[in-house]
Amino acid sequence: MDRPFKLVVCILAVLLGWHGVVAARQETMDRIDAIYVLSQRDNAAALDQIRKLGEEMPSSTPYAVQREYLSKRVDLELDSAVVGAAKVSIAKLLALAKAQAKPDDTGLAVAMGFEASVMVLAAQNSTALVKLDAARPFAVRSADAEVLWQHYRTLGGAQLAMGKFEPALDSYLKSLQYADQQTRYPKQSRLRSLNGLSLVYSAMKNHEKTLAVIDEALALAKELDSKKMLATLYLNQGGEFAVLGRIKDYAEANERALKVSRESGLVSVEATILSNMGDGYLRSHNYPKAESLARQALVKFQEISDQAGATAAQCNIGFALMGQGKVAQGVVEVRAALKRAHDAGAMTDEEDILGELGRMYEQLGLYSEAVSTIREQQKLSEQLFQTDREKSVAALQEQFDAVQRQKQIELLARENSLKDATISNQRLQQAVTILGALVTVMGGVFVFMLYRRVRQTNQKLREANKQLEFHAVRDPLTGLFNRRSFFELMKRRPSDASTERRDDNNPDGLMILDIDHFKHINDTLGHAGGDAVLIEIAKRLRSAVRDTDMVMRWGGEEFLVFSPKANAAHLKNLAQRVLNVVGDKPIAVGDQMMTITVTGGFLSLPFSGLSELDCNWEKAMQIADMALYLGKVNGRNRAYGLNRLLAPFEQVMPVLERDISAALKAEMVELVEVLGPESAPLTASVVAS
């Protein structure tokens, strides 16, 4: 064999060997994909297959394939609540990422994200947030949509467990954005993000949005044949039905969830369903059955190390015991559950448990204990939902009331002393006329001085009352009108504006606004910096509206503009002015200049010529809020307005109230888009989502 021929043979052998390696790698990746798709229908079977694949994979398997294999294995193990096995797989993934010549950002981000997920399951939410904060640089550097999706979805879960609703909502919306950017599993990822988003809305007591998001997720889960997510969604849907008092729907949703969870081998979902069924028996006062189901659920939750679930089950055991007359024994169980929630930093769970305990005390006729528990709940609720500034104002008002009461007591005491002195004077007059006359004169002087002092005190009280009246309708930080002032305005508004009203071409306008990326502003500059931004934006909003318009701080970083006699053209121009006046010029905060933008939603009231009996201001606000949300989803720094209905009211409103996107796609409403200033990109100190 001559040398040229040998060389050709060698080259062919190398090429064939390389092709074989590539083919084997692709075959393994295809198997992993097939197992992941199977997991949507049968998690237990998928977990069995991925374990077998791990036994067959040689140690020489390329790193990228091993990383993908371990990532999907951990995902299946966590869904099956095999937490111990998941921890082992996470440790392998982390070690593998660190062992590369240059530590792999993607592998590190994924492994640390899974570590945080395990912490959330164990109700170690504060620790999970620290872990995710450490993982974030790796996730960002990876620039991988799937990695960023997992990061923000896990972050949203931890924030939600700690009662941080607005940050959780922002995190889940970001995870939705990254789900849609994926090339491999966009629909599956979107489904899981929608589920998380529904939990946030549920925690915020927005039941309509919760059920709307669940309906969207259920349709997607059925399309994907994802029994794994169907079970969870039916479970969450049942929870909403229970809150709304739809008991039959609640029972049917639980039955569907239980059936699907058992078919798919989802132990954690089955445990939660048992706990929920126990809740149902508690509501129907079948306490022995409720106790039995709660104890079964507790055992399962403890087996899978689900601390949050164990807390709920133990709480139900306590209530069931109390309902059976074993009050002391039951209270011990409930207080133990409260301690679990408190130690885990789960303030929302803690508040809910206190509310249930107060109602149970009341049901048992233990009113003193009920009042004490409800006060404890109210105190915790204030910590959850009130800002520090609102607390300070409340404290000052209470202090003023106390001072006022003390002054009234002092004044009453002085009046009593004056009466006693008058009686004494009358008696003395009978004995010594001159002395009586002298005492009368002195008494007159005393009364005059007392009168002057009382008048001064009353003047101060009137001034203080005026200040309180001002603060009752004004936001203490920005000086704008507050939410209460708007409610008072709407109370005075006729229920049917057609009876006493304005020209049809000049309805009133409503515009709700939200500062973009405000959480990051607070995180970067602190709350003092955030307050400075709120004050400056309030000034700019006042400068952009007419004297007859009313600008309000709606809450947090949200503002509301009420513009009387504002036709469609005026309302659109107003939106443009507002976006420009806020976003055109940077805001000075300390030694930093920050360009801030807002997103808005607006419409007229009455809307599209409808009677306000059909679409009142509350529904109009809801629709404007949905338009604002649409603006957030589509990039922020813009305002969306709804001009008019393009179809009959009876056909449009049920869709519009549930899903504005669906109404737009069906061309049921006319949408107006107003874009903010193009020269208003976020500064380097604000991170775009």
XYZ file of C-alpha atoms in Angstrom:
689
model
C 0.000 0.000 0.000
C 1.613 3.276 -1.062
C 1.862 6.296 1.257
C -0.828 8.526 -0.364
C -3.370 5.738 -0.095
C -2.494 5.182 3.619
C -2.953 8.906 4.298
C -6.421 8.901 2.721
C -7.418 5.858 4.802
C -6.248 7.574 8.018
C -8.184 10.757 7.225
C -11.335 8.759 6.485
C -10.974 6.891 9.797
C -10.652 10.171 11.737
C -13.672 11.667 9.991
C -15.776 8.574 10.620
C -14.759 8.552 14.288
C -15.626 12.237 14.697
C -18.963 11.707 12.966
C -19.689 8.826 15.345
C -19.018 11.041 18.396
C -21.297 13.789 17.051
C -24.037 11.261 16.255
C -23.822 9.722 19.734
C -23.999 13.161 21.329
C -27.075 14.132 19.296
C -28.737 10.792 20.067
C -28.304 11.392 23.830
C -29.667 14.922 23.561
C -32.676 13.610 21.624
C -33.321 11.026 24.357
C -33.186 13.735 27.033
C -35.701 15.823 25.050
C -38.013 12.822 24.644
C -37.844 12.087 28.387
C -38.662 15.711 29.217
C -41.702 15.620 26.913
C -42.769 12.328 28.550
C -42.484 13.947 31.995
C -45.342 16.271 31.105
C -47.640 13.214 30.957
C -45.999 10.755 33.371
C -43.372 12.150 35.717
C -42.689 8.805 37.429
C -41.997 6.987 34.125
C -39.808 9.878 32.921
C -37.784 9.815 36.147
C -37.226 6.061 35.752
C -36.019 6.543 32.177
C -33.628 9.374 32.989
C -32.064 7.303 35.774
C -31.484 4.455 33.306
C -29.962 6.890 30.823
C -27.547 8.040 33.541
C -26.399 4.436 34.094
C -25.726 4.040 30.360
C -23.862 7.316 29.797
C -20.064 6.870 29.644
C -17.771 9.127 31.653
C -16.424 10.501 28.362
C -19.808 12.098 27.547
C -19.254 15.764 26.550
C -19.785 18.308 29.312
C -22.695 20.092 27.575
C -24.613 16.787 27.368
C -23.890 15.929 31.023
C -25.054 19.400 32.084
C -28.310 19.037 30.163
C -28.852 15.529 31.555
C -28.311 16.599 35.186
C -30.485 19.726 34.771
C -33.445 17.717 33.502
C -32.883 15.010 36.120
C -33.000 17.541 38.966
C -36.166 19.054 37.467
C -37.891 15.647 37.447
C -36.653 14.763 40.936
C -37.969 18.011 42.400
C -41.339 17.547 40.676
C -41.502 14.036 42.168
C -40.545 15.500 45.583
C -37.472 13.244 45.803
C -35.544 16.049 47.500
C -32.660 13.924 48.791
C -31.893 12.558 45.319
C -32.258 16.061 43.844
C -29.634 17.410 46.264
C -27.178 14.722 45.130
C -27.771 15.571 41.449
C -27.417 19.308 42.134
C -24.080 18.709 43.869
C -22.853 16.748 40.813
C -23.981 19.533 38.461
C -22.246 22.192 40.569
C -18.997 20.215 40.804
C -19.043 19.558 37.066
C -19.508 23.268 36.232
C -16.639 24.255 38.540
C -14.342 21.533 37.130
C -14.238 23.057 33.637
C -11.063 24.801 32.500
C -13.043 28.003 32.841
C -15.941 27.593 35.309
C -19.160 27.420 33.296
C -21.548 30.326 34.004
C -24.568 28.439 32.681
C -23.925 25.350 34.821
C -23.253 27.451 37.937
C -26.424 29.516 37.463
C -28.603 26.440 36.914
C -27.148 24.541 39.900
C -27.445 27.502 42.262
C -30.991 28.125 41.049
C -31.902 24.534 41.902
C -30.271 24.943 45.335
C -32.540 27.934 45.914
C -35.573 25.874 44.814
C -34.761 23.259 47.465
C -34.481 26.048 50.057
C -37.924 27.380 49.089
C -39.372 23.872 49.529
C -37.814 23.807 53.007
C -39.342 27.254 53.723
C -35.854 28.800 53.929
C -36.937 31.741 51.804
C -34.484 34.379 53.060
C -31.578 32.005 52.411
C -32.985 31.265 48.962
C -32.982 34.982 48.101
C -29.329 35.256 49.135
C -28.468 32.241 46.968
C -30.323 33.677 43.954
C -28.606 37.029 44.412
C -25.267 35.224 44.225
C -26.415 33.253 41.142
C -27.672 36.275 39.217
C -24.282 37.390 37.715
C -23.743 33.866 36.315
C -27.262 33.819 34.830
C -26.783 37.241 33.206
C -23.360 36.331 31.789
C -24.728 33.104 30.340
C -27.169 35.179 28.223
C -29.232 31.979 27.965
C -33.016 32.570 27.880
C -33.725 29.207 29.543
C -31.300 29.943 32.411
C -32.716 33.444 32.957
C -36.252 32.012 32.855
C -35.407 29.531 35.612
C -33.678 32.251 37.681
C -36.611 34.683 37.668
C -39.232 31.957 38.152
C -37.431 30.668 41.253
C -36.896 34.238 42.489
C -40.617 34.960 42.097
C -41.487 31.884 44.164
C -39.206 32.918 47.032
C -40.456 36.521 46.989
C -44.074 35.365 46.972
C -43.487 33.082 49.970
C -42.157 36.091 51.896
C -45.163 38.291 51.039
C -43.222 40.512 48.617
C -46.042 40.641 46.075
C -44.928 43.409 43.704
C -41.333 42.092 43.328
C -42.766 38.580 42.824
C -45.100 39.866 40.111
C -42.185 41.598 38.360
C -40.044 38.426 38.552
C -42.751 36.190 37.086
C -43.407 38.691 34.272
C -39.688 38.613 33.455
C -39.744 34.807 33.474
C -42.651 34.942 30.970
C -40.568 37.197 28.752
C -37.621 34.776 28.798
C -39.927 31.781 28.291
C -41.079 33.239 24.973
C -37.450 33.795 23.889
C -36.496 30.115 24.270
C -35.932 27.896 21.235
C -36.402 24.442 22.835
C -39.258 24.549 25.355
C -40.985 27.941 25.065
C -44.524 26.660 25.652
C -43.612 24.398 28.575
C -41.704 27.241 30.221
C -44.496 29.725 29.606
C -46.936 27.301 31.220
C -44.921 27.125 34.438
C -44.508 30.905 34.561
C -48.262 31.406 34.111
C -48.842 29.077 37.056
C -46.528 31.176 39.225
C -48.199 34.384 38.039
C -51.608 33.012 39.053
C -50.257 32.352 42.563
C -49.136 35.983 42.875
C -52.542 37.320 41.814
C -54.196 34.888 44.229
C -52.041 36.136 47.113
C -52.953 39.716 46.163
C -56.678 38.727 46.409
C -57.258 39.558 42.734
C -59.454 36.533 42.077
C -60.632 37.574 38.611
C -57.101 37.886 37.264
C -56.105 34.666 39.023
C -58.848 32.637 37.326
C -58.156 34.326 33.958
C -54.457 33.376 34.106
C -55.327 29.822 35.234
C -57.750 29.476 32.288
C -54.983 30.528 29.878
C -52.557 28.093 31.503
C -55.100 25.227 31.440
C -55.620 25.686 27.699
C -51.856 25.542 27.145
C -51.450 22.513 29.452
C -54.116 20.612 27.511
C -52.438 21.521 24.230
C -49.117 20.134 25.546
C -50.831 17.173 27.264
C -48.968 18.245 30.411
C -50.656 16.234 33.147
C -47.972 17.470 35.534
C -49.157 21.060 35.215
C -52.839 20.160 34.785
C -52.847 18.681 38.293
C -51.278 21.790 39.792
C -53.552 24.172 37.876
C -56.720 22.295 38.834
C -55.511 22.396 42.435
C -54.963 26.174 42.321
C -58.267 26.709 40.516
C -60.024 24.791 43.286
C -58.433 27.050 45.864
C -59.855 30.125 44.121
C -63.300 28.525 43.875
C -63.187 27.816 47.622
C -62.400 31.458 48.423
C -65.262 32.601 46.178
C -67.688 30.178 47.851
C -68.170 28.065 44.714
C -68.142 24.805 46.678
C -69.329 22.514 43.871
C -66.685 23.853 41.468
C -64.100 23.549 44.270
C -64.904 19.853 44.814
C -64.834 19.082 41.082
C -61.478 20.834 40.617
C -60.002 18.850 43.532
C -61.243 15.559 42.074
C -59.673 16.388 38.700
C -56.404 17.364 40.360
C -56.302 14.199 42.478
C -56.957 11.959 39.474
C -54.282 13.588 37.319
C -51.692 13.716 40.145
C -52.028 10.001 40.846
C -51.772 9.172 37.150
C -48.580 11.246 36.887
C -46.946 10.155 40.172
C -46.951 13.672 41.633
C -46.719 13.022 45.374
C -46.453 16.670 46.385
C -49.636 17.592 44.501
C -51.468 14.616 46.013
C -50.409 15.742 49.494
C -51.663 19.257 48.816
C -54.997 17.928 47.560
C -55.434 15.872 50.742
C -54.760 19.048 52.704
C -57.297 21.003 50.622
C -59.929 18.295 51.041
C -59.333 18.563 54.767
C -60.015 22.299 54.400
C -63.338 21.471 52.797
C -64.360 19.215 55.678
C -63.328 21.948 58.112
C -65.693 24.358 56.370
C -68.535 21.833 56.563
C -67.702 21.229 60.279
C -66.915 17.518 59.758
C -63.985 17.813 62.147
C -63.070 14.105 62.616
C -62.793 13.634 58.834
C -60.851 16.902 58.521
C -58.389 15.769 61.206
C -57.874 12.387 59.489
C -57.111 13.959 56.091
C -54.859 16.626 57.621
C -52.796 13.971 59.431
C -52.415 11.989 56.175
C -51.308 15.152 54.395
C -48.829 16.017 57.169
C -47.131 12.615 56.855
C -46.758 13.042 53.087
C -45.488 16.611 53.369
C -42.899 15.525 55.942
C -41.791 12.656 53.689
C -41.050 15.089 50.847
C -39.619 17.789 53.170
C -42.245 20.360 52.146
C -42.222 22.676 55.168
C -44.907 25.039 53.847
C -47.277 22.135 53.224
C -46.489 20.650 56.629
C -47.325 24.000 58.225
C -50.746 24.092 56.540
C -51.510 20.464 57.470
C -50.525 20.955 61.120
C -52.674 24.077 61.233
C -55.678 22.094 59.948
C -55.088 19.402 62.579
C -55.273 22.101 65.249
C -58.515 23.570 63.896
C -60.091 20.123 63.596
C -59.206 19.377 67.233
C -60.646 22.717 68.360
C -63.839 21.973 66.448
C -64.141 18.683 68.358
C -63.945 20.532 71.675
C -60.255 19.789 72.291
C -59.457 23.491 72.352
C -56.217 23.517 74.361
C -54.749 20.617 72.356
C -55.770 22.269 69.084
C -54.303 25.653 70.005
C -50.951 23.980 70.710
C -50.929 22.577 67.137
C -51.967 25.906 65.569
C -49.352 27.876 67.525
C -46.705 25.344 66.466
C -47.749 25.912 62.838
C -47.546 29.684 63.385
C -43.995 29.296 64.692
C -43.073 27.280 61.595
C -44.414 30.030 59.343
C -42.724 32.773 61.388
C -39.346 30.999 61.389
C -39.620 30.557 57.626
C -40.384 34.247 57.109
C -43.726 33.304 55.490
C -45.639 36.357 56.750
C -48.632 35.850 54.441
C -49.143 32.301 55.744
C -48.761 33.578 59.294
C -51.417 36.238 58.719
C -53.849 33.745 57.145
C -53.440 31.315 60.058
C -54.123 34.067 62.604
C -57.284 35.039 60.726
C -58.529 31.436 60.725
C -57.691 31.064 64.422
C -59.647 34.225 65.257
C -62.676 32.947 63.339
C -62.453 29.552 65.107
C -62.362 31.261 68.518
C -65.422 33.296 67.541
C -67.229 30.167 66.328
C -66.545 28.515 69.697
C -67.839 31.565 71.596
C -64.387 32.464 72.960
C -64.741 36.137 72.086
C -61.910 37.481 74.246
C -59.432 35.123 72.586
C -60.925 35.955 69.173
C -60.430 39.702 69.669
C -56.866 39.195 70.863
C -56.035 37.007 67.860
C -57.607 39.382 65.331
C -55.570 42.249 66.809
C -52.466 40.112 66.408
C -53.448 39.494 62.768
C -54.104 43.186 62.135
C -50.697 44.066 63.489
C -49.073 41.600 61.116
C -51.236 42.829 58.237
C -49.967 46.351 58.785
C -46.404 45.074 58.494
C -47.301 43.432 55.205
C -49.294 46.124 53.460
C -48.444 49.531 54.993
C -45.403 51.608 54.202
C -43.244 53.000 56.984
C -44.462 56.477 56.176
C -48.117 55.465 56.453
C -47.365 53.889 59.802
C -45.741 57.103 60.980
C -48.756 59.180 59.940
C -51.091 56.761 61.737
C -48.934 56.943 64.839
C -48.900 60.753 64.744
C -52.669 60.844 64.340
C -53.112 58.492 67.290
C -50.714 60.618 69.323
C -52.695 63.752 68.430
C -55.959 62.048 69.429
C -54.428 61.093 72.766
C -53.244 64.661 73.380
C -56.677 65.986 72.445
C -58.376 63.585 74.854
C -55.967 64.613 77.625
C -56.705 68.295 77.028
C -60.438 67.607 77.194
C -59.933 65.823 80.533
C -57.892 68.749 81.874
C -60.531 71.232 80.713
C -63.312 69.226 82.369
C -61.313 69.108 85.601
C -60.899 72.884 85.499
C -64.618 73.384 84.905
C -65.379 71.194 87.922
C -62.916 73.212 90.008
C -64.651 76.391 88.871
C -68.042 75.024 89.964
C -66.625 74.086 93.368
C -65.165 77.567 93.731
C -68.546 79.163 92.863
C -70.338 77.113 95.551
C -67.706 78.071 98.103
C -68.081 81.718 97.131
C -71.827 81.590 97.690
C -71.350 80.203 101.194
C -68.693 82.744 102.037
C -70.932 85.563 100.790
C -73.418 84.739 103.513
C -70.785 85.236 106.190
C -68.607 88.022 104.889
C -70.078 90.237 102.145
C -66.896 92.161 101.468
C -64.815 89.028 101.348
C -67.454 87.435 99.116
C -67.322 90.407 96.754
C -63.526 90.177 96.640
C -63.663 86.470 95.927
C -66.247 87.142 93.178
C -63.917 89.647 91.530
C -61.011 87.231 91.766
C -63.230 84.492 90.434
C -64.152 86.703 87.487
C -60.493 87.347 86.736
C -59.821 83.623 86.989
C -62.742 82.849 84.651
C -61.522 85.440 82.152
C -57.997 84.012 82.170
C -59.401 80.509 81.884
C -61.610 81.608 78.986
C -58.611 83.072 77.154
C -56.642 79.891 77.675
C -59.531 77.698 76.508
C -59.968 79.889 73.406
C -56.256 79.547 72.578
C -56.474 75.800 73.094
C -59.525 75.554 70.844
C -57.731 77.579 68.150
C -54.809 75.151 68.250
C -57.215 72.242 68.078
C -58.930 73.758 65.026
C -55.562 74.208 63.315
C -54.580 70.638 64.142
C -57.937 69.379 62.839
C -57.361 71.275 59.600
C -53.986 69.551 59.257
C -55.592 66.183 59.884
C -58.285 66.979 57.343
C -55.563 67.847 54.822
C -53.706 64.594 55.465
C -56.956 62.639 55.229
C -57.199 63.494 51.513
C -53.520 64.118 50.680
C -50.531 61.844 50.333
C -48.028 62.891 53.034
C -44.971 62.367 50.796
C -45.957 64.014 47.495
C -48.789 66.315 48.594
C -50.987 64.859 45.827
C -54.550 63.756 46.476
C -54.733 60.202 47.823
C -56.873 57.161 47.005
C -59.478 58.140 49.627
C -60.089 61.510 47.972
C -60.849 59.737 44.674
C -63.294 57.376 46.381
C -65.079 60.391 47.877
C -65.241 62.011 44.431
C -66.714 58.846 42.897
C -69.316 58.589 45.695
C -70.656 61.964 44.608
C -70.753 60.847 40.975
C -74.244 59.824 39.719
C -74.571 56.070 39.196
C -75.869 56.758 35.679
C -74.008 59.730 34.264
C -76.603 60.130 31.513
C -79.101 61.626 33.963
C -77.144 64.731 34.770
C -74.379 65.298 32.457
C -71.896 66.521 30.255
C -71.893 66.447 26.577
C -71.305 63.019 24.999
C -68.266 64.410 23.169
C -66.633 65.400 26.462
C -66.726 62.485 28.899
C -64.344 62.346 31.849
C -60.941 60.686 31.485
C -59.145 58.156 33.727
C -55.428 57.452 33.394
C -53.458 55.123 35.691
C -49.640 55.342 35.631
C -46.855 53.172 37.034
C -43.169 54.107 37.351
C -40.999 51.700 35.350
C -38.398 49.638 37.252
C -39.171 51.375 40.551
C -38.051 48.386 42.610
C -34.582 48.691 41.108
C -34.552 52.410 41.874
C -35.261 51.621 45.543
C -32.662 48.835 45.545
C -30.047 51.113 43.965
C -30.691 54.403 45.745
C -32.466 53.258 48.902
C -35.932 54.313 50.016
C -34.823 57.930 50.461
C -33.812 58.009 46.791
C -37.083 56.346 45.827
C -38.997 59.003 47.788
C -37.078 61.744 45.965
C -38.094 60.216 42.603
C -41.758 60.029 43.682
C -41.735 63.689 44.785
C -40.184 64.898 41.518
C -42.550 62.844 39.330
C -45.504 64.216 41.318
C -44.308 67.774 40.526
C -43.953 66.930 36.832
C -47.409 65.365 36.664
C -48.990 68.463 38.246
C -47.256 70.608 35.623
C -48.626 68.475 32.764
C -52.334 68.641 33.621
C -55.022 71.325 33.654
C -56.092 73.113 36.823
C -59.389 71.230 36.672
C -57.628 67.845 36.516
C -56.997 65.828 39.660
C -53.646 64.024 40.155
C -53.495 61.317 42.840
C -50.920 58.993 44.285
C -52.801 55.718 43.913
C -50.349 53.716 46.029
C -46.658 52.744 45.968
C -45.292 53.888 42.595
C -48.738 54.198 40.962
C -50.449 57.505 40.111
C -53.953 58.311 38.843
C -55.098 61.274 36.743
C -58.809 62.173 36.641
C -59.512 64.646 33.818
C -63.075 66.036 33.626
C -64.524 66.798 30.194
C -61.718 65.134 28.289
C -62.623 63.894 24.814
C -60.592 61.142 23.100
C -58.204 63.577 21.395
C -57.549 65.493 24.625
C -56.979 62.261 26.561
C -54.449 61.025 24.004
C -52.624 64.388 24.070
C -52.655 64.298 27.873
C -51.049 60.847 27.832
C -48.362 62.137 25.456
C -47.670 65.166 27.703
C -47.407 62.971 30.785
C -44.978 60.517 29.143
C -42.850 63.393 27.825
C -42.787 65.507 30.990
C -41.671 62.490 33.039
C -39.217 60.888 30.611
C -37.705 63.846 28.686
C -35.377 65.143 31.402
C -33.302 63.112 33.893
C -34.085 63.381 37.585
C -31.315 64.400 39.982
C -31.105 62.053 42.960
C -28.145 62.921 45.150
C -25.125 62.930 42.860
C -26.788 60.758 40.207
C -28.882 61.699 37.177
C -31.495 59.086 36.302
C -33.865 59.009 33.350
C -37.171 57.626 34.619
C -40.164 56.574 32.508
C -43.755 55.610 33.246
C -46.256 53.227 31.675
C -49.969 54.039 31.582
C -53.447 52.877 30.693
C -56.349 55.232 29.966
C -59.961 55.418 28.809
C -63.022 57.632 28.995
C -65.784 57.522 31.586
C -68.516 56.825 30.511
C -66.716 54.374 28.249
C -67.727 54.157 24.576
C -71.115 55.760 25.267
C -72.144 53.024 27.705
C -74.315 53.727 30.706
C -72.322 53.759 33.929
C -74.781 51.214 35.235
C -73.153 48.816 32.736
C -69.567 50.058 33.036
C -69.010 52.038 36.238
C -65.791 53.724 37.345
C -64.560 50.573 39.101
C -64.831 48.515 35.908
C -63.240 51.368 33.982
C -60.309 51.370 36.439
C -59.950 47.611 36.023
C -59.820 47.949 32.234
C -57.332 50.850 32.451
C -55.167 48.740 34.778
C -55.226 45.894 32.234
C -54.178 48.354 29.529
C -51.286 49.461 31.770
C -50.274 45.810 32.259
C -50.330 45.382 28.469
C -47.988 48.357 28.203
C -45.613 46.747 30.729
C -45.568 43.514 28.752
C -44.893 45.353 25.477
C -41.820 47.265 26.613
C -42.876 50.017 29.078
C -42.456 53.787 28.460
C -45.811 53.930 26.712
C -49.532 54.321 27.355
C -52.376 52.273 25.940
C -55.889 53.677 25.706
C -59.175 52.120 24.716
C -61.211 54.430 22.479
C -64.429 52.537 21.856
C -66.115 49.171 21.465
C -66.208 47.670 17.958
C -68.848 45.056 18.804
C -72.000 44.873 20.951
C -71.489 45.529 24.653
C -72.912 42.148 25.712
C -70.368 40.375 23.519
C -67.299 42.468 24.358
C -67.415 43.114 28.109
C -67.130 39.487 29.353
C -63.983 39.090 27.227
C -62.568 42.539 27.993
C -62.960 42.149 31.766
C -61.097 38.846 31.640
C -58.393 39.296 28.989
C -57.704 42.561 27.167
C -55.286 40.808 24.769
C -58.015 38.435 23.637
C -60.404 41.349 23.069
C -57.785 43.124 20.949
C -57.015 40.020 18.900
C -60.732 39.557 18.230
C -60.924 43.237 17.126
C -63.617 43.955 19.701
C -62.096 47.246 20.872
C -60.161 50.116 19.317
C -56.700 50.548 20.889
C -54.654 53.761 20.938
C -50.908 53.552 21.588
C -48.888 56.555 22.819
C -45.112 56.119 22.947
C -42.831 57.830 25.425
C -39.789 59.904 24.421
C -37.326 57.907 22.330
C -34.484 59.799 23.943
C -35.365 58.337 27.326
C -33.384 55.094 27.667
C -32.752 53.848 31.180
C -29.496 55.069 32.699
C -26.749 52.644 33.600
C -27.989 52.540 37.188
C -31.359 51.073 36.122
C -31.440 47.579 34.617
C -33.961 46.959 31.840
C -36.089 43.834 32.156
